[in-house]
Amino acid sequence: MSTVKSSQVNITDLDFDDIASNLKEYLKGQSTLKDYNFEGSNISLLIDLLAYSSHVSAFNANMVASELFLDTAQIRKNVVSRAKEIGYTPTSATASMATIDLQVNNPLIGGETPSSLTLNRGHKFKTTYDGFVFPYVLLDSQTISPLNGVFKFEDLKLYQGTMNSDIFAYNGQIQNQRFALSEELVDTTSITVTVSSTGGGASAWSQAEDISGVDKDSKVWYVQENDQGLFEVYFGDGVISAEPLDGDTITISYLVTNETHTEGASIFTMTDTIGGNSDVTIVTQTASSGGKAKEGIESIRFAASKFYTSQNRLVTVDDYKSKLQTLYPGADSISVWGGEDNNPPAFGKIFIAIKPSQNVNKLTTSEKTLLRDKMRKLNMLTVRPEIVDADIIDILVTTNFKFNPRATTKTVSELETLVRAAIITHDSTYLSGFDSIFRHSVLATDIDNAESSILSNTTTVKLRKTVTPTLGQSKGYEVEFGEGNKFYNPHSGHNKHGGGILETTGFLVSGFTDTFFLDDDGEGNLRRYSLSGSTRVYADSQAGTVDYSNGKITINGINILSTSNTDDTIHFTVIPNSYDSVAFRSNLLDINTSLINVNGATDTIASGDTSAGVGYTSSTSYS
Amino acid sequence: MASYNNTKSSQSSITARKWYTDMDLNITPHPSSGDLVLKFDKDAVKRSVRNIMLTNNYERPFKPNFGANLRGLLFELADDMTKYEIRKQIMEALEMLEPRVRIQNIYLSSVRNSMHISLHYGVVGSKEPQTLEVILQRVR
């Protein structure tokens, strides 16, 4: 038998075929066993088994190595564990939240009108969503006294889900004792922990948010996700924050939300009574929104690395973006920009715009205050965070499409409905957040694809912003569409006699009885006019300026008394230079679904009604 | 892989040189030398043929088509169609997996819920006819 060196075996391959091939190469170096190339032979069987075993071992080793790193781990508990190493706790499920006003009609307690009424944590409500009933609860207790005999709870926050409590006994003999909550869909922001001592006293402990603020007496608890996907509460060791005493009873109360988030639900009824009173009137202030599933592993991977980069401090714009995902977990979209990029520049400030959910564009005042307070603990001393409302740039879409009636059984109006639905879907798919771009060609493609008989479309776009003037005060205004949304102005004086590219809704000005509107002269001047029949009578040819290249309208000081719009607003509609539009800073692009204009027409060439293009009509591509 | 010269003058040396060597899966030591007992030439080939005939598809890791895949046919009717199918599968498997074998005939007889297979074949490089008897029957 010739000598075979084991070092000649190539051990770097991991696939079954490569390993088997390497073993056969190795066996070529000897003459005792010659049948390794015949698949039926015993030695071939052993080679296959060895290759299989090596392949499985290599795969396992590869998988184990992958699970050791945040970038490559695939099993949730390992991703969570890797994130924990760098101090990141994945966010739990977030309950959808609605705000209501609740008036109790003629309440009686013990046959008499009470002096006050209290709604306790856990008070139950319900809503119907997609034909199913979903529970809602109140998390923060509220007590009111009657105002002019009216018992009215204002701005009650209702959270989707049901309350649950787990009770544990603290055993000081067990090290690292952890208390796993019995439900998976816990909203960890709703957790309250009460520690009752054997002597009878009970105290509420708070969640530790920053380890730098705790000492050995701090009554705080911590929360983390365990390897079974359940959240668990644990306490300090008496050195880093206080430790409960042996035998103390731990009561953990929390909200368990549902897998289905009832986004947009706005009709609520009360399930419980208030001291026996059930005659209530509920007015919904904001529809339910903000519901979110437990953070997925891809999100953890992304957020944990950003969290580590920011080190729980708010310095750069990216720090704010990543931390705000933790501070406001339900956010649909977040936009942050430095004061130096603001217009006008505001040094020493950082601007933040948050779109809370698909259905809600603005945060409430209390949410803004809460967020600002949380950020102030983390940001630089000299930088002030400013939370601003999202501005909406409405996109007014007009589309004229041609279709082949021989390729469909649908009527024109049915096709128009389909096209309208395609535009709405495009809006919700592409234009839901900040930093979004409206791409005209993508919309045109979506319209063409709405139905197979649609042959082409001519879609035009206008942009609209809404301004709420301060009524009864002389004041200047700026209406900004952004540098990315230049106005159409091919030459100086473009459409001067037709009103330029701007149109507005009407308003009344102090000292005049006529209803005024605004347009431009194509030379950069804003003009104020009234209508005499259909003729424009200009009252002021320099009522402000129009900056076509920066997409900005400036209105000189003007005292507006009222507006034609019933909601005291003025609409500014412009023709953009490009049909592609971009959302900048706090702006959100939104196709105004109520103003979508869709017209379908038979393609006379495709249908055979026209030959040689005679009599064929097409739509204008200019707004 | 070993090669051979198919001339009469070298025939004796073919036998002496042991063209095919395989190990015995019983893994028993030689009584005197203590080495692993090996199988040579026609015995090695016979073992290989037996392995192929008694292996079902998907039994060998990463080789789903290995084997004659006869086990499933045990539950078919014991008629001529099944016999034809058994013959066909044995021939296809051996042609594909065992190039050292030339099949001469396959005799099948069903005896009380079992199928007796008698395979008559030749080994390339040897003039001696070979026979392999395999009984297919359910084990429980």
Tab-separated table of C-alpha atoms in Angstrom, chain A residues 141-447:
chain	number	residue	atom	x	y	z
A	141	SER	CA	-57.076	57.218	35.411
A	142	GLN	CA	-58.861	60.541	35.290
A	143	THR	CA	-61.122	62.320	37.765
A	144	ILE	CA	-63.327	65.264	36.835
A	145	SER	CA	-65.662	67.673	38.539
A	146	PRO	CA	-68.707	69.036	36.735
A	147	LEU	CA	-68.309	72.264	34.788
A	148	ASN	CA	-71.600	74.126	34.657
A	149	GLY	CA	-73.298	70.886	35.628
A	150	VAL	CA	-71.700	68.970	32.756
A	151	PHE	CA	-69.539	65.925	33.515
A	152	LYS	CA	-67.121	65.748	30.617
A	153	PHE	CA	-63.868	63.805	30.347
A	154	GLU	CA	-61.689	65.421	27.702
A	155	ASP	CA	-58.882	63.954	25.607
A	156	LEU	CA	-59.255	60.446	26.976
A	157	LYS	CA	-56.717	58.153	25.367
A	158	LEU	CA	-58.134	54.739	24.553
A	159	TYR	CA	-55.733	51.926	23.750
A	160	GLN	CA	-56.665	48.815	21.816
A	161	GLY	CA	-56.478	45.653	23.891
A	162	THR	CA	-57.312	44.235	27.266
A	163	MET	CA	-55.669	44.622	30.665
A	164	ASN	CA	-53.850	41.731	32.239
A	165	SER	CA	-52.005	41.288	35.526
A	166	ASP	CA	-49.368	38.810	36.636
A	167	ILE	CA	-48.503	38.363	40.301
A	168	PHE	CA	-45.171	36.948	41.460
A	169	ALA	CA	-43.408	36.456	44.769
A	170	TYR	CA	-39.882	37.801	44.986
A	171	ASN	CA	-37.397	35.234	46.190
A	172	GLY	CA	-34.129	36.792	47.300
A	173	GLN	CA	-32.420	33.385	47.244
A	174	ILE	CA	-32.691	33.167	43.475
A	175	GLN	CA	-30.095	35.089	41.570
A	176	ASN	CA	-31.085	37.050	38.472
A	177	GLN	CA	-34.753	36.453	39.096
A	178	ARG	CA	-36.840	37.445	36.103
A	179	PHE	CA	-40.600	37.696	35.796
A	180	ALA	CA	-41.793	36.704	32.345
A	181	LEU	CA	-45.146	38.162	31.371
A	182	SER	CA	-47.645	35.539	30.367
A	183	GLU	CA	-48.782	37.215	27.121
A	184	GLU	CA	-46.819	37.809	23.939
A	185	LEU	CA	-48.589	40.885	22.528
A	186	VAL	CA	-47.744	43.098	25.492
A	187	ASP	CA	-47.411	46.828	24.904
A	188	THR	CA	-44.434	47.422	27.197
A	189	THR	CA	-45.144	51.150	27.403
A	190	SER	CA	-48.278	50.249	29.393
A	191	ILE	CA	-46.521	48.181	32.057
A	192	THR	CA	-46.922	49.237	35.677
A	193	VAL	CA	-45.166	47.430	38.504
A	194	THR	CA	-46.299	47.486	42.110
A	195	VAL	CA	-44.186	45.948	44.856
A	196	SER	CA	-46.091	45.028	48.017
A	197	SER	CA	-44.067	44.240	51.108
A	198	THR	CA	-45.038	41.557	53.603
A	199	GLY	CA	-45.770	44.343	56.084
A	200	GLY	CA	-48.621	45.525	53.886
A	201	GLY	CA	-47.206	48.662	52.236
A	202	ALA	CA	-47.244	48.861	48.461
A	203	SER	CA	-45.320	51.148	46.180
A	204	ALA	CA	-45.277	51.698	42.455
A	205	TRP	CA	-41.868	51.274	40.852
A	206	SER	CA	-40.947	52.997	37.625
A	207	GLN	CA	-39.159	51.842	34.513
A	208	ALA	CA	-35.438	52.591	34.333
A	209	GLU	CA	-34.807	54.518	31.138
A	210	ASP	CA	-31.228	55.568	31.649
A	211	ILE	CA	-28.779	53.758	33.901
A	212	SER	CA	-26.891	56.977	34.610
A	213	GLY	CA	-29.806	58.289	36.627
A	214	VAL	CA	-30.205	55.381	39.061
A	215	ASP	CA	-28.520	54.672	42.392
A	216	LYS	CA	-28.848	51.861	44.944
A	217	ASP	CA	-32.119	53.259	46.287
A	218	SER	CA	-33.825	53.863	42.940
A	219	LYS	CA	-37.033	51.872	42.799
A	220	VAL	CA	-36.897	50.958	39.156
A	221	TRP	CA	-37.449	47.916	37.000
A	222	TYR	CA	-36.055	46.850	33.677
A	223	VAL	CA	-37.678	45.062	30.792
A	224	GLN	CA	-36.245	42.826	28.106
A	225	GLU	CA	-37.363	40.163	25.667
A	226	ASN	CA	-36.440	36.610	26.616
A	227	ASP	CA	-35.518	33.729	24.337
A	228	GLN	CA	-39.151	32.613	24.088
A	229	GLY	CA	-40.230	35.960	22.687
A	230	LEU	CA	-41.923	36.975	25.946
A	231	PHE	CA	-41.100	40.187	27.744
A	232	GLU	CA	-39.700	39.840	31.239
A	233	VAL	CA	-39.356	42.319	34.044
A	234	TYR	CA	-36.380	42.287	36.385
A	235	PHE	CA	-34.990	44.427	39.164
A	236	GLY	CA	-31.701	45.777	40.395
A	237	ASP	CA	-29.345	43.995	42.765
A	238	GLY	CA	-29.229	46.604	45.505
A	239	VAL	CA	-26.103	48.173	44.025
A	240	ILE	CA	-27.374	49.304	40.665
A	241	SER	CA	-30.929	50.277	41.680
A	242	ALA	CA	-32.968	48.840	44.524
A	243	GLU	CA	-33.832	45.180	44.978
A	244	PRO	CA	-37.240	44.057	46.307
A	245	LEU	CA	-37.180	42.255	49.638
A	246	ASP	CA	-37.489	38.521	50.016
A	247	GLY	CA	-41.187	37.615	50.034
A	248	ASP	CA	-42.391	40.849	48.422
A	249	THR	CA	-45.299	40.491	46.052
A	250	ILE	CA	-44.712	41.824	42.551
A	251	THR	CA	-47.842	42.822	40.653
A	252	ILE	CA	-47.296	43.596	36.995
A	253	SER	CA	-50.185	45.136	35.120
A	254	TYR	CA	-50.049	45.604	31.363
A	255	LEU	CA	-52.021	45.971	28.167
A	256	VAL	CA	-52.308	43.053	25.778
A	257	THR	CA	-53.103	44.354	22.335
A	258	ASN	CA	-54.457	42.458	19.319
A	259	GLU	CA	-52.715	41.190	16.226
A	260	THR	CA	-55.142	43.165	14.075
A	261	HIS	CA	-54.640	46.888	14.582
A	262	THR	CA	-57.898	48.758	14.184
A	263	GLU	CA	-56.340	51.689	12.375
A	264	GLY	CA	-58.905	54.325	11.527
A	265	ALA	CA	-61.580	53.069	13.940
A	266	SER	CA	-63.553	56.082	15.147
A	267	ILE	CA	-66.781	54.834	16.676
A	268	PHE	CA	-66.451	53.699	20.288
A	269	THR	CA	-68.917	52.553	22.870
A	270	MET	CA	-68.378	52.145	26.578
A	271	THR	CA	-68.494	48.590	27.933
A	272	ASP	CA	-68.094	49.372	31.637
A	273	THR	CA	-70.217	51.768	33.631
A	274	ILE	CA	-69.011	54.779	35.566
A	275	GLY	CA	-70.311	54.218	39.086
A	276	GLY	CA	-73.366	52.529	37.574
A	277	ASN	CA	-73.918	55.246	34.958
A	278	SER	CA	-73.883	54.120	31.348
A	279	ASP	CA	-75.634	57.021	29.604
A	280	VAL	CA	-72.687	58.689	27.906
A	281	THR	CA	-71.983	60.671	24.749
A	282	ILE	CA	-68.684	59.911	23.075
A	283	VAL	CA	-67.134	62.277	20.560
A	284	THR	CA	-64.034	60.951	18.830
A	285	GLN	CA	-61.284	63.551	18.582
A	286	THR	CA	-58.741	61.443	16.691
A	287	ALA	CA	-59.405	58.102	15.081
A	288	SER	CA	-57.454	55.114	16.252
A	289	SER	CA	-53.912	54.972	14.915
A	290	GLY	CA	-50.344	54.052	15.764
A	291	GLY	CA	-50.832	50.302	16.168
A	292	LYS	CA	-47.756	48.325	15.314
A	293	ALA	CA	-46.600	44.731	15.565
A	294	LYS	CA	-43.656	43.639	17.670
A	295	GLU	CA	-40.391	44.794	16.143
A	296	GLY	CA	-39.175	42.319	13.525
A	297	ILE	CA	-35.631	41.017	13.320
A	298	GLU	CA	-34.688	43.134	10.302
A	299	SER	CA	-35.875	46.234	12.115
A	300	ILE	CA	-33.947	45.207	15.254
A	301	ARG	CA	-30.825	44.693	13.166
A	302	PHE	CA	-31.182	48.161	11.670
A	303	ALA	CA	-32.247	50.026	14.795
A	304	ALA	CA	-29.758	48.368	17.158
A	305	SER	CA	-26.765	49.424	15.088
A	306	LYS	CA	-28.115	52.970	14.832
A	307	PHE	CA	-28.839	52.969	18.556
A	308	TYR	CA	-25.262	51.934	19.274
A	309	THR	CA	-23.927	54.633	16.977
A	310	SER	CA	-25.939	57.289	18.775
A	311	GLN	CA	-24.950	55.939	22.234
A	312	ASN	CA	-28.297	57.128	23.616
A	313	ARG	CA	-27.299	60.712	22.933
A	314	LEU	CA	-28.871	63.089	20.467
A	315	VAL	CA	-26.180	64.880	18.502
A	316	THR	CA	-26.498	64.239	14.800
A	317	VAL	CA	-29.600	64.158	12.640
A	318	ASP	CA	-29.293	60.365	12.396
A	319	ASP	CA	-29.210	60.127	16.207
A	320	TYR	CA	-32.565	61.845	16.341
A	321	LYS	CA	-33.987	59.638	13.611
A	322	SER	CA	-32.992	56.426	15.367
A	323	LYS	CA	-33.935	57.525	18.877
A	324	LEU	CA	-37.313	58.851	17.785
A	325	GLN	CA	-38.180	55.361	16.574
A	326	THR	CA	-37.835	54.282	20.193
A	327	LEU	CA	-39.442	57.336	21.753
A	328	TYR	CA	-42.410	57.213	19.376
A	329	PRO	CA	-42.559	53.606	18.219
A	330	GLY	CA	-45.754	53.830	16.192
A	331	ALA	CA	-44.479	56.571	13.865
A	332	ASP	CA	-45.276	56.053	10.215
A	333	SER	CA	-42.546	58.417	9.082
A	334	ILE	CA	-39.994	60.704	10.717
A	335	SER	CA	-38.199	63.689	9.201
A	336	VAL	CA	-35.384	65.556	10.961
A	337	TRP	CA	-33.347	68.512	9.755
A	338	GLY	CA	-30.979	70.952	11.358
A	339	GLY	CA	-31.944	74.579	11.959
A	340	GLU	CA	-29.235	75.689	9.520
A	341	ASP	CA	-31.183	73.932	6.752
A	342	ASN	CA	-34.453	75.528	7.752
A	343	ASN	CA	-35.994	78.419	5.914
A	344	PRO	CA	-35.433	80.886	7.466
A	345	PRO	CA	-32.345	79.409	9.173
A	346	ALA	CA	-32.808	78.919	12.921
A	347	PHE	CA	-29.441	78.141	14.444
A	348	GLY	CA	-29.397	76.208	17.692
A	349	LYS	CA	-32.524	74.290	16.812
A	350	ILE	CA	-33.261	70.927	15.348
A	351	PHE	CA	-36.567	70.449	13.599
A	352	ILE	CA	-38.562	67.269	13.782
A	353	ALA	CA	-41.701	66.304	11.928
A	354	ILE	CA	-43.491	63.081	12.747
A	355	LYS	CA	-46.321	61.474	10.851
A	356	PRO	CA	-47.930	59.364	13.579
A	357	SER	CA	-49.687	56.887	11.322
A	358	GLN	CA	-51.115	56.231	7.894
A	359	ASN	CA	-54.296	58.082	8.795
A	360	VAL	CA	-52.998	60.859	11.039
A	361	ASN	CA	-50.587	63.548	9.887
A	362	LYS	CA	-49.990	65.533	13.073
A	363	LEU	CA	-49.036	64.865	16.677
A	364	THR	CA	-51.264	66.207	19.414
A	365	THR	CA	-49.953	69.032	21.592
A	366	SER	CA	-49.525	66.717	24.587
A	367	GLU	CA	-47.608	64.189	22.491
A	368	LYS	CA	-45.307	66.944	21.267
A	369	THR	CA	-44.652	68.141	24.829
A	370	LEU	CA	-43.964	64.600	26.019
A	371	LEU	CA	-41.558	63.927	23.172
A	372	ARG	CA	-39.784	67.243	23.623
A	373	ASP	CA	-39.286	66.531	27.331
A	374	LYS	CA	-37.865	63.095	26.597
A	375	MET	CA	-35.478	64.484	23.984
A	376	ARG	CA	-34.235	67.261	26.219
A	377	LYS	CA	-32.752	64.657	28.561
A	378	LEU	CA	-30.610	63.321	25.735
A	379	ASN	CA	-29.777	66.214	23.465
A	380	MET	CA	-27.003	68.777	23.542
A	381	LEU	CA	-27.459	71.602	25.999
A	382	THR	CA	-27.436	74.340	23.393
A	383	VAL	CA	-29.665	72.658	20.857
A	384	ARG	CA	-33.407	72.853	21.225
A	385	PRO	CA	-35.594	70.279	19.521
A	386	GLU	CA	-38.586	71.798	17.769
A	387	ILE	CA	-41.440	69.543	16.743
A	388	VAL	CA	-43.334	70.933	13.793
A	389	ASP	CA	-46.483	69.776	12.094
A	390	ALA	CA	-46.313	68.088	8.755
A	391	ASP	CA	-47.230	70.344	5.827
A	392	ILE	CA	-49.225	68.724	3.105
A	393	ILE	CA	-48.562	69.359	-0.558
A	394	ASP	CA	-51.649	68.126	-2.344
A	395	ILE	CA	-51.122	66.669	-5.786
A	396	LEU	CA	-54.110	67.301	-8.031
A	397	VAL	CA	-54.182	64.625	-10.678
A	398	THR	CA	-56.097	64.854	-13.936
A	399	THR	CA	-55.881	61.873	-16.215
A	400	ASN	CA	-57.401	61.226	-19.631
A	401	PHE	CA	-57.036	57.675	-20.785
A	402	LYS	CA	-57.801	55.880	-24.026
A	403	PHE	CA	-59.050	52.322	-24.059
A	404	ASN	CA	-59.960	49.646	-26.567
A	405	PRO	CA	-63.656	48.767	-26.058
A	406	ARG	CA	-63.132	45.489	-27.932
A	407	ALA	CA	-60.660	44.296	-25.326
A	408	THR	CA	-62.960	44.647	-22.329
A	409	THR	CA	-66.513	44.086	-21.190
A	410	LYS	CA	-66.341	46.999	-18.756
A	411	THR	CA	-68.062	50.317	-19.315
A	412	VAL	CA	-66.279	53.667	-19.357
A	413	SER	CA	-67.417	54.492	-15.825
A	414	GLU	CA	-66.235	51.108	-14.527
A	415	LEU	CA	-62.833	51.720	-16.104
A	416	GLU	CA	-62.742	55.211	-14.623
A	417	THR	CA	-63.406	53.695	-11.189
A	418	LEU	CA	-60.554	51.224	-11.715
A	419	VAL	CA	-58.185	54.016	-12.733
A	420	ARG	CA	-59.225	56.086	-9.737
A	421	ALA	CA	-58.527	53.069	-7.466
A	422	ALA	CA	-55.112	52.617	-9.110
A	423	ILE	CA	-54.248	56.251	-8.367
A	424	ILE	CA	-55.348	55.892	-4.732
A	425	THR	CA	-53.260	52.722	-4.389
A	426	HIS	CA	-50.283	54.568	-5.857
A	427	ASP	CA	-50.801	57.287	-3.273
A	428	SER	CA	-50.818	54.890	-0.316
A	429	THR	CA	-47.906	52.862	-1.703
A	430	TYR	CA	-45.458	55.588	-2.648
A	431	LEU	CA	-46.499	58.769	-0.877
A	432	SER	CA	-47.047	57.804	2.742
A	433	GLY	CA	-43.948	59.312	4.334
A	434	PHE	CA	-41.483	62.164	4.438
A	435	ASP	CA	-38.669	62.191	1.896
A	436	SER	CA	-41.016	60.668	-0.646
A	437	ILE	CA	-41.001	61.493	-4.342
A	438	PHE	CA	-43.948	61.568	-6.689
A	439	ARG	CA	-42.781	60.011	-9.939
A	440	HIS	CA	-45.118	60.870	-12.775
A	441	SER	CA	-44.062	58.030	-15.044
A	442	VAL	CA	-44.693	55.445	-12.315
A	443	LEU	CA	-48.216	56.755	-11.835
A	444	ALA	CA	-48.769	56.746	-15.606
A	445	THR	CA	-47.626	53.121	-15.717
A	446	ASP	CA	-49.937	52.220	-12.832
A	447	ILE	CA	-52.845	53.805	-14.703
